[in-house]
Amino acid sequence: MDNKLKHVAVPSSEITSESAYFSRRDFLKAMGIVSAGALLAACAPKSQPDPSTGAAPGEAPSPAASSATDELGDPVNSFEEITNYNNYYEFTTDKEGVARLSPKFNPKPWTVEVGGLVHKPQTFGIEDLLAMFDQKERVYRLRCVEAWSMVIPWMGFELGDLLKAVEPMTSAKFVRFETVYRPDEMPGQRSPFYPWPYQEGLRLDEAYHRLAILATGLYGQSLPNQNGAPLRLVVPWKYGFKSIKSIVRIELVEEMPATLWNAIAPNEYGFYANVNPEVDHPRWSQASERRIGEFSRRETLMFNGYEEEVAGLYAGMDLRTNY
Ligand code: MTE
C-alpha cells in the first residue's frame, strides 16, 4: 500500500447496519436481475454486434449479450464500444489507446487477498471465485464522472457474498480495494503523477448492497484486459472511477480509506462519488451526459437511475458535502 494515502474518520451515524440493509425489499426482483441462463431466451437483434461497429470481414464475430437492453429499455452498447473506449490510466490516459496497450498484460494466474478486519482472511485464485459463486449477467449503466456513459452487460457475482465468506469483524466499517502494480506490463504506472497503485473504497453497507458486484466478464465472455481483467468492481450508482479494475487486494478496515482520485484532487472527487445531476463537478455540469453511440445528450439520473434501490443508504446525509 502507498503510505502517502491516509485514512479519514467517518461518524458511525452514517453507517447503515447490515441487518437494516438486508431487510430491504428484494432488489434482484425489482431490477429484473436474473441469471444469464434464464435470460438466454431473451436474445434479440439489438444484442447482436452492430453492423456499423462490428467485426471486420474475416475477424471472429463479437460475442452476444443475453440481454439487449437495461431495465429502462436502453440498448446495451456494442462490444466494440465497450472494449475500445476505456479509462485505465495504468496503461494510458488516451481512452482509445488502452485496447492497443493492454494485450501485453497477463491476467493469469491471478490471486486476490481478502483480509484486514475479518475472522477468516483468505487468498483466492480467480478460478476459486469462479467456482464458488454463480456468475450472473447484470446489465448496468456506467456513468463516468467525465459525463459520458454506456450500458454494459457484465458477468459477475455480488461483492457481499465474498465479504460474507471471510466473516468481517464488527469493527470493520469500510472496504479498501487495490489494483495490481506491474509497471513492466502497464506503462502508465511509470507516470510519477499518480500515487500508484490505484485504490478505491466503499462503506461496508454500500459494499453489501446487492447491486455492487465483482465483474469477471462482459458480453458472456471473460473480462477483456482493457475492462479490468480478471476481476473488477462495478458499483452502478456511483461515478465510474469507483469501479476499480484488476483487483489484487481487498481489505476490511475501520476508517475511511484513501482513494487515488480523492488524494489527487479532493475538491473534485469525493469518497462517495454518487452520480448526482444536482452537484456539478467544479469544472463542468453533471446534469447531462453523452451516451456513447448517441448524438444528443441525455439527462443524468439521480444515483444513475438506481435511486429507488440505493437512496436509503444515504438517508440523512447531505449529498452536497458528501460528494
Ligand atoms: N481502475 C483502475 N485501476 N484504473 C483506472 O484508470 N478508471 C476508472 C474505472 N476503474 C480506472 C479504473 C474510470 S474513470 C472509469 S469511467 C471506469 O473504470 C471505466 O471502465 P471501462 O473502461 O470498463 O468502461
Tab-separated table of C-alpha atoms and ligand atoms in Angstrom:
chain	number	residue	atom	x	y	z
A	1	MET	CA	0.000	0.000	0.000
A	2	ASP	CA	1.082	3.532	-0.693
A	3	ASN	CA	1.554	5.086	2.712
A	4	LYS	CA	1.166	8.548	1.261
A	5	LEU	CA	-2.587	7.885	1.231
A	6	LYS	CA	-4.164	8.466	4.595
A	7	HIS	CA	-7.343	7.382	6.318
A	8	VAL	CA	-10.243	9.682	7.141
A	9	ALA	CA	-12.672	9.114	10.019
A	10	VAL	CA	-16.431	8.995	9.362
A	11	PRO	CA	-19.172	9.208	12.020
A	12	SER	CA	-20.756	5.830	12.733
A	13	SER	CA	-24.179	7.510	12.313
A	14	GLU	CA	-23.508	7.422	8.565
A	15	ILE	CA	-23.277	3.683	8.521
A	16	THR	CA	-26.364	1.538	7.952
A	17	SER	CA	-26.138	-1.803	9.708
A	18	GLU	CA	-26.024	-4.928	7.602
A	19	SER	CA	-29.257	-6.248	9.080
A	20	ALA	CA	-31.060	-2.988	8.285
A	21	TYR	CA	-29.798	-3.272	4.752
A	22	PHE	CA	-30.829	-6.877	4.249
A	23	SER	CA	-34.352	-6.220	5.443
A	24	ARG	CA	-34.899	-4.001	2.425
A	25	ARG	CA	-37.039	-5.216	-0.438
A	26	ASP	CA	-35.911	-7.779	-2.945
A	27	PHE	CA	-33.673	-5.775	-5.247
A	28	LEU	CA	-32.977	-8.554	-7.646
A	29	LYS	CA	-36.630	-9.000	-8.387
A	30	ALA	CA	-37.265	-5.280	-8.627
A	31	MET	CA	-34.378	-4.792	-11.014
A	32	GLY	CA	-35.368	-7.764	-13.155
A	33	ILE	CA	-31.964	-9.244	-12.480
A	34	VAL	CA	-31.980	-12.947	-13.211
A	35	SER	CA	-29.315	-15.446	-14.119
A	36	ALA	CA	-27.732	-15.461	-17.541
A	37	GLY	CA	-29.277	-18.848	-18.202
A	38	ALA	CA	-32.752	-17.529	-17.612
A	39	LEU	CA	-32.124	-14.624	-19.976
A	40	LEU	CA	-30.831	-16.587	-22.933
A	41	ALA	CA	-34.293	-16.852	-24.407
A	42	ALA	CA	-34.486	-13.066	-24.411
A	43	CYS	CA	-31.818	-12.745	-27.132
A	44	ALA	CA	-32.975	-10.064	-29.524
A	45	PRO	CA	-31.490	-8.432	-32.625
A	46	LYS	CA	-30.149	-5.494	-30.579
A	47	SER	CA	-27.832	-7.836	-28.689
A	48	GLN	CA	-26.074	-8.795	-31.892
A	49	PRO	CA	-22.975	-6.854	-32.955
A	50	ASP	CA	-23.841	-3.522	-34.514
A	51	PRO	CA	-23.032	-3.863	-38.242
A	52	SER	CA	-21.518	-0.375	-38.263
A	53	THR	CA	-19.044	-1.199	-35.490
A	54	GLY	CA	-18.971	-4.988	-35.697
A	55	ALA	CA	-16.096	-7.276	-36.574
A	56	ALA	CA	-14.272	-6.714	-39.855
A	57	PRO	CA	-14.575	-9.421	-42.528
A	58	GLY	CA	-12.508	-12.420	-41.517
A	59	GLU	CA	-12.493	-11.498	-37.828
A	60	ALA	CA	-14.352	-13.548	-35.262
A	61	PRO	CA	-17.791	-12.043	-34.653
A	62	SER	CA	-18.333	-10.151	-31.400
A	63	PRO	CA	-19.833	-12.141	-28.561
A	64	ALA	CA	-23.525	-11.633	-27.836
A	65	ALA	CA	-25.029	-10.449	-24.560
A	66	SER	CA	-28.034	-12.291	-23.173
A	67	SER	CA	-29.905	-9.031	-22.701
A	68	ALA	CA	-30.493	-6.439	-25.356
A	69	THR	CA	-31.402	-3.571	-23.024
A	70	ASP	CA	-31.137	-2.367	-19.454
A	71	GLU	CA	-34.242	-2.282	-17.248
A	72	LEU	CA	-35.059	1.221	-18.537
A	73	GLY	CA	-35.218	-0.107	-22.103
A	74	ASP	CA	-31.971	1.471	-23.306
A	75	PRO	CA	-29.907	-0.746	-25.610
A	76	VAL	CA	-26.623	-2.211	-24.421
A	77	ASN	CA	-23.561	-0.675	-26.019
A	78	SER	CA	-21.744	-2.777	-28.580
A	79	PHE	CA	-18.834	-4.988	-27.551
A	80	GLU	CA	-16.615	-2.811	-29.751
A	81	GLU	CA	-17.647	0.382	-27.956
A	82	ILE	CA	-17.198	-1.153	-24.505
A	83	THR	CA	-13.738	-2.503	-25.314
A	84	ASN	CA	-12.331	0.413	-27.328
A	85	TYR	CA	-13.230	3.447	-25.228
A	86	ASN	CA	-11.754	2.890	-21.792
A	87	ASN	CA	-10.414	4.704	-18.796
A	88	TYR	CA	-7.470	2.716	-17.486
A	89	TYR	CA	-4.686	5.084	-16.501
A	90	GLU	CA	-2.303	2.220	-15.690
A	91	PHE	CA	-1.971	1.859	-19.477
A	92	THR	CA	-2.572	5.345	-20.844
A	93	THR	CA	-4.791	8.376	-20.368
A	94	ASP	CA	-5.873	8.023	-24.031
A	95	LYS	CA	-9.239	6.217	-23.950
A	96	GLU	CA	-8.801	4.887	-27.452
A	97	GLY	CA	-5.249	3.696	-26.749
A	98	VAL	CA	-5.973	1.362	-23.831
A	99	ALA	CA	-7.091	-1.525	-26.070
A	100	ARG	CA	-3.823	-1.238	-28.038
A	101	LEU	CA	-1.573	-1.371	-24.946
A	102	SER	CA	-3.466	-3.836	-22.763
A	103	PRO	CA	-2.767	-7.131	-24.640
A	104	LYS	CA	0.712	-7.198	-23.024
A	105	PHE	CA	-0.929	-7.502	-19.613
A	106	ASN	CA	-1.184	-11.083	-18.304
A	107	PRO	CA	-4.191	-11.711	-16.030
A	108	LYS	CA	-3.296	-15.376	-15.413
A	109	PRO	CA	-2.538	-16.742	-12.889
A	110	TRP	CA	-4.314	-14.321	-10.541
A	111	THR	CA	-4.959	-14.200	-6.817
A	112	VAL	CA	-6.932	-11.788	-4.654
A	113	GLU	CA	-6.020	-11.380	-0.997
A	114	VAL	CA	-9.039	-10.640	1.205
A	115	GLY	CA	-8.061	-9.651	4.735
A	116	GLY	CA	-7.878	-6.921	7.334
A	117	LEU	CA	-10.614	-6.911	9.986
A	118	VAL	CA	-12.007	-10.358	9.149
A	119	HIS	CA	-12.143	-13.656	11.025
A	120	LYS	CA	-11.172	-15.750	8.004
A	121	PRO	CA	-8.607	-13.956	5.856
A	122	GLN	CA	-8.025	-15.814	2.633
A	123	THR	CA	-6.248	-15.612	-0.701
A	124	PHE	CA	-8.493	-16.693	-3.549
A	125	GLY	CA	-7.397	-17.765	-7.014
A	126	ILE	CA	-9.628	-16.326	-9.728
A	127	GLU	CA	-10.697	-19.895	-10.538
A	128	ASP	CA	-11.808	-20.337	-6.882
A	129	LEU	CA	-14.068	-17.293	-7.198
A	130	LEU	CA	-15.497	-18.543	-10.492
A	131	ALA	CA	-16.275	-21.901	-8.866
A	132	MET	CA	-17.570	-20.557	-5.536
A	133	PHE	CA	-20.062	-18.045	-6.908
A	134	ASP	CA	-22.621	-18.262	-9.703
A	135	GLN	CA	-21.646	-15.876	-12.467
A	136	LYS	CA	-24.734	-13.908	-13.433
A	137	GLU	CA	-25.369	-11.263	-16.027
A	138	ARG	CA	-26.066	-7.734	-14.754
A	139	VAL	CA	-26.884	-5.067	-17.320
A	140	TYR	CA	-25.822	-1.778	-15.747
A	141	ARG	CA	-25.388	1.818	-16.818
A	142	LEU	CA	-21.809	3.042	-16.330
A	143	ARG	CA	-21.725	6.839	-15.847
A	144	CYS	CA	-18.235	8.297	-15.932
A	145	VAL	CA	-17.550	11.448	-13.908
A	146	GLU	CA	-16.430	12.945	-17.246
A	147	ALA	CA	-20.129	12.936	-18.330
A	148	TRP	CA	-20.187	10.071	-20.809
A	149	SER	CA	-21.978	6.771	-20.252
A	150	MET	CA	-22.552	3.277	-21.605
A	151	VAL	CA	-24.839	0.319	-20.900
A	152	ILE	CA	-22.742	-2.771	-20.197
A	153	PRO	CA	-23.799	-6.420	-19.840
A	154	TRP	CA	-21.413	-7.548	-17.085
A	155	MET	CA	-20.978	-11.081	-15.772
A	156	GLY	CA	-20.102	-11.434	-12.124
A	157	PHE	CA	-21.174	-12.072	-8.548
A	158	GLU	CA	-22.153	-9.996	-5.559
A	159	LEU	CA	-19.311	-8.447	-3.597
A	160	GLY	CA	-21.306	-9.085	-0.416
A	161	ASP	CA	-21.113	-12.844	-0.981
A	162	LEU	CA	-17.319	-12.717	-0.991
A	163	LEU	CA	-17.257	-10.490	2.092
A	164	LYS	CA	-19.533	-12.875	3.979
A	165	ALA	CA	-17.143	-15.733	3.182
A	166	VAL	CA	-14.303	-14.032	5.110
A	167	GLU	CA	-16.527	-13.042	8.053
A	168	PRO	CA	-15.937	-9.339	8.718
A	169	MET	CA	-15.400	-8.323	12.354
A	170	THR	CA	-17.861	-5.872	13.877
A	171	SER	CA	-15.090	-3.257	13.922
A	172	ALA	CA	-14.932	-3.309	10.082
A	173	LYS	CA	-16.664	-0.229	8.655
A	174	PHE	CA	-15.131	0.198	5.199
A	175	VAL	CA	-13.701	-1.883	2.382
A	176	ARG	CA	-10.494	-0.900	0.620
A	177	PHE	CA	-9.614	-2.184	-2.864
A	178	GLU	CA	-6.253	-2.143	-4.614
A	179	THR	CA	-5.286	-2.653	-8.279
A	180	VAL	CA	-2.252	-4.707	-9.294
A	181	TYR	CA	1.060	-2.828	-9.609
A	182	ARG	CA	3.024	-4.046	-12.650
A	183	PRO	CA	4.823	-1.174	-14.364
A	184	ASP	CA	6.517	-3.612	-16.772
A	185	GLU	CA	3.150	-4.567	-18.226
A	186	MET	CA	1.322	-1.315	-17.520
A	187	PRO	CA	3.309	1.578	-18.972
A	188	GLY	CA	1.083	4.252	-17.420
A	189	GLN	CA	2.247	3.153	-13.967
A	190	ARG	CA	5.631	4.685	-14.755
A	191	SER	CA	3.957	8.092	-14.640
A	192	PRO	CA	5.006	9.936	-11.466
A	193	PHE	CA	1.801	11.988	-11.480
A	194	TYR	CA	-0.369	9.324	-9.867
A	195	PRO	CA	0.052	7.642	-6.446
A	196	TRP	CA	0.046	4.028	-7.668
A	197	PRO	CA	-1.365	1.537	-7.045
A	198	TYR	CA	-4.935	2.686	-7.829
A	199	GLN	CA	-7.044	2.417	-4.685
A	200	GLU	CA	-10.730	2.719	-4.036
A	201	GLY	CA	-13.119	2.205	-1.161
A	202	LEU	CA	-16.727	1.708	-0.127
A	203	ARG	CA	-18.554	1.942	3.160
A	204	LEU	CA	-19.333	-1.595	4.333
A	205	ASP	CA	-23.097	-1.229	3.860
A	206	GLU	CA	-22.528	0.024	0.307
A	207	ALA	CA	-20.305	-2.970	-0.340
A	208	TYR	CA	-23.052	-5.305	0.889
A	209	HIS	CA	-25.639	-3.771	-1.431
A	210	ARG	CA	-26.800	-6.349	-3.925
A	211	LEU	CA	-26.165	-4.057	-6.866
A	212	ALA	CA	-22.423	-3.934	-6.038
A	213	ILE	CA	-20.707	-6.707	-7.951
A	214	LEU	CA	-17.289	-8.041	-8.740
A	215	ALA	CA	-17.290	-8.470	-12.509
A	216	THR	CA	-15.445	-11.365	-14.112
A	217	GLY	CA	-16.752	-10.913	-17.639
A	218	LEU	CA	-18.875	-8.985	-20.089
A	219	TYR	CA	-20.907	-9.979	-23.125
A	220	GLY	CA	-20.833	-13.539	-21.778
A	221	GLN	CA	-17.067	-13.903	-22.052
A	222	SER	CA	-14.204	-13.369	-19.615
A	223	LEU	CA	-13.286	-9.783	-18.877
A	224	PRO	CA	-11.089	-8.164	-21.560
A	225	ASN	CA	-7.831	-6.696	-20.213
A	226	GLN	CA	-8.916	-3.137	-21.028
A	227	ASN	CA	-12.019	-3.539	-18.831
A	228	GLY	CA	-10.078	-4.732	-15.778
A	229	ALA	CA	-9.295	-8.429	-16.210
A	230	PRO	CA	-9.669	-10.696	-14.476
A	231	LEU	CA	-11.715	-9.072	-11.674
A	232	ARG	CA	-13.057	-5.535	-11.202
A	233	LEU	CA	-15.588	-3.800	-9.036
A	234	VAL	CA	-18.826	-2.432	-10.529
A	235	VAL	CA	-20.901	-0.029	-8.406
A	236	PRO	CA	-23.507	1.256	-10.880
A	237	TRP	CA	-24.940	4.122	-8.810
A	238	LYS	CA	-21.532	5.768	-8.414
A	239	TYR	CA	-19.274	7.511	-10.915
A	240	GLY	CA	-17.189	5.031	-12.905
A	241	PHE	CA	-13.924	5.817	-11.134
A	242	LYS	CA	-15.186	3.933	-8.050
A	243	SER	CA	-15.339	0.741	-10.158
A	244	ILE	CA	-11.688	-0.202	-9.687
A	245	LYS	CA	-10.089	-2.627	-12.151
A	246	SER	CA	-7.749	-5.649	-11.864
A	247	ILE	CA	-8.106	-6.052	-8.096
A	248	VAL	CA	-5.424	-7.916	-6.128
A	249	ARG	CA	-6.289	-6.877	-2.578
A	250	ILE	CA	-9.495	-6.283	-0.630
A	251	GLU	CA	-9.095	-5.117	2.942
A	252	LEU	CA	-11.751	-4.581	5.610
A	253	VAL	CA	-10.814	-1.505	7.629
A	254	GLU	CA	-12.175	0.678	10.391
A	255	GLU	CA	-11.542	4.097	8.859
A	256	MET	CA	-12.498	5.601	5.529
A	257	PRO	CA	-9.695	4.548	3.177
A	258	ALA	CA	-7.874	6.965	0.932
A	259	THR	CA	-8.648	6.712	-2.777
A	260	LEU	CA	-6.478	7.657	-5.731
A	261	TRP	CA	-8.671	10.371	-7.260
A	262	ASN	CA	-9.592	11.863	-3.905
A	263	ALA	CA	-5.915	12.032	-2.960
A	264	ILE	CA	-5.063	13.852	-6.202
A	265	ALA	CA	-7.985	16.318	-6.285
A	266	PRO	CA	-10.114	16.200	-3.120
A	267	ASN	CA	-12.277	19.164	-4.176
A	268	GLU	CA	-13.195	17.409	-7.443
A	269	TYR	CA	-13.547	13.736	-6.482
A	270	GLY	CA	-15.139	12.794	-3.187
A	271	PHE	CA	-15.168	9.439	-1.436
A	272	TYR	CA	-18.867	8.850	-2.067
A	273	ALA	CA	-18.963	9.828	-5.762
A	274	ASN	CA	-22.648	9.022	-6.100
A	275	VAL	CA	-23.993	10.016	-9.513
A	276	ASN	CA	-25.848	13.265	-8.817
A	277	PRO	CA	-27.122	15.612	-11.551
A	278	GLU	CA	-27.569	18.373	-8.961
A	279	VAL	CA	-23.980	18.530	-7.792
A	280	ASP	CA	-21.699	19.762	-10.537
A	281	HIS	CA	-18.049	18.915	-10.897
A	282	PRO	CA	-16.129	22.166	-10.211
A	283	ARG	CA	-15.184	22.293	-13.900
A	284	TRP	CA	-18.329	21.008	-15.658
A	285	SER	CA	-22.029	20.269	-15.219
A	286	GLN	CA	-23.192	16.816	-14.166
A	287	ALA	CA	-26.804	17.482	-15.237
A	288	SER	CA	-26.473	15.651	-18.554
A	289	GLU	CA	-24.298	13.069	-20.246
A	290	ARG	CA	-23.305	11.721	-23.636
A	291	ARG	CA	-24.308	8.089	-24.087
A	292	ILE	CA	-21.604	6.569	-26.284
A	293	GLY	CA	-23.200	5.866	-29.678
A	294	GLU	CA	-25.853	8.605	-29.385
A	295	PHE	CA	-25.884	12.092	-30.919
A	296	SER	CA	-27.820	14.209	-28.452
A	297	ARG	CA	-27.121	14.428	-24.745
A	298	ARG	CA	-29.462	12.862	-22.220
A	299	GLU	CA	-30.335	13.905	-18.702
A	300	THR	CA	-28.323	12.303	-15.925
A	301	LEU	CA	-30.480	10.398	-13.453
A	302	MET	CA	-30.083	10.630	-9.663
A	303	PHE	CA	-27.914	7.729	-8.482
A	304	ASN	CA	-27.625	6.865	-12.203
A	305	GLY	CA	-31.228	5.618	-12.221
A	306	TYR	CA	-30.827	3.337	-9.172
A	307	GLU	CA	-32.315	5.821	-6.692
A	308	GLU	CA	-35.135	3.593	-5.524
A	309	GLU	CA	-32.666	0.867	-4.628
A	310	VAL	CA	-29.853	2.853	-3.034
A	311	ALA	CA	-31.164	6.197	-1.701
A	312	GLY	CA	-31.777	4.606	1.717
A	313	LEU	CA	-28.028	4.113	2.139
A	314	TYR	CA	-27.664	7.893	2.358
A	315	ALA	CA	-30.716	8.850	4.405
A	316	GLY	CA	-29.993	11.958	6.450
A	317	MET	CA	-26.712	12.700	4.682
A	318	ASP	CA	-26.006	15.976	2.917
A	319	LEU	CA	-25.065	14.817	-0.579
A	320	ARG	CA	-23.538	18.194	-1.430
A	321	THR	CA	-20.889	17.992	1.242
A	322	ASN	CA	-20.562	14.210	0.965
A	323	TYR	CA	-19.980	14.352	-2.804
B	1	MTE	N1	-9.496	1.279	-12.350
B	1	MTE	C1	-8.151	1.407	-12.468
B	1	MTE	N2	-7.367	0.540	-11.812
B	1	MTE	N3	-7.580	2.387	-13.219
B	1	MTE	C2	-8.343	3.322	-13.868
B	1	MTE	O1	-7.790	4.225	-14.528
B	1	MTE	N4	-10.609	4.139	-14.342
B	1	MTE	C3	-11.938	4.269	-13.769
B	1	MTE	C4	-12.588	2.900	-13.544
B	1	MTE	N5	-11.654	1.982	-12.920
B	1	MTE	C5	-9.765	3.225	-13.762
B	1	MTE	C6	-10.311	2.151	-13.006
B	1	MTE	C7	-12.836	5.096	-14.568
B	1	MTE	S1	-12.549	6.766	-14.515
B	1	MTE	C8	-13.886	4.581	-15.278
B	1	MTE	S2	-15.020	5.617	-16.030
B	1	MTE	C9	-14.069	3.139	-15.434
B	1	MTE	O2	-13.033	2.393	-14.815
B	1	MTE	C10	-14.106	2.787	-16.907
B	1	MTE	O3	-14.349	1.419	-17.082
B	1	MTE	P1	-14.372	0.789	-18.531
B	1	MTE	O4	-13.095	1.170	-19.228
B	1	MTE	O5	-14.509	-0.687	-18.347
B	1	MTE	O6	-15.569	1.391	-19.247
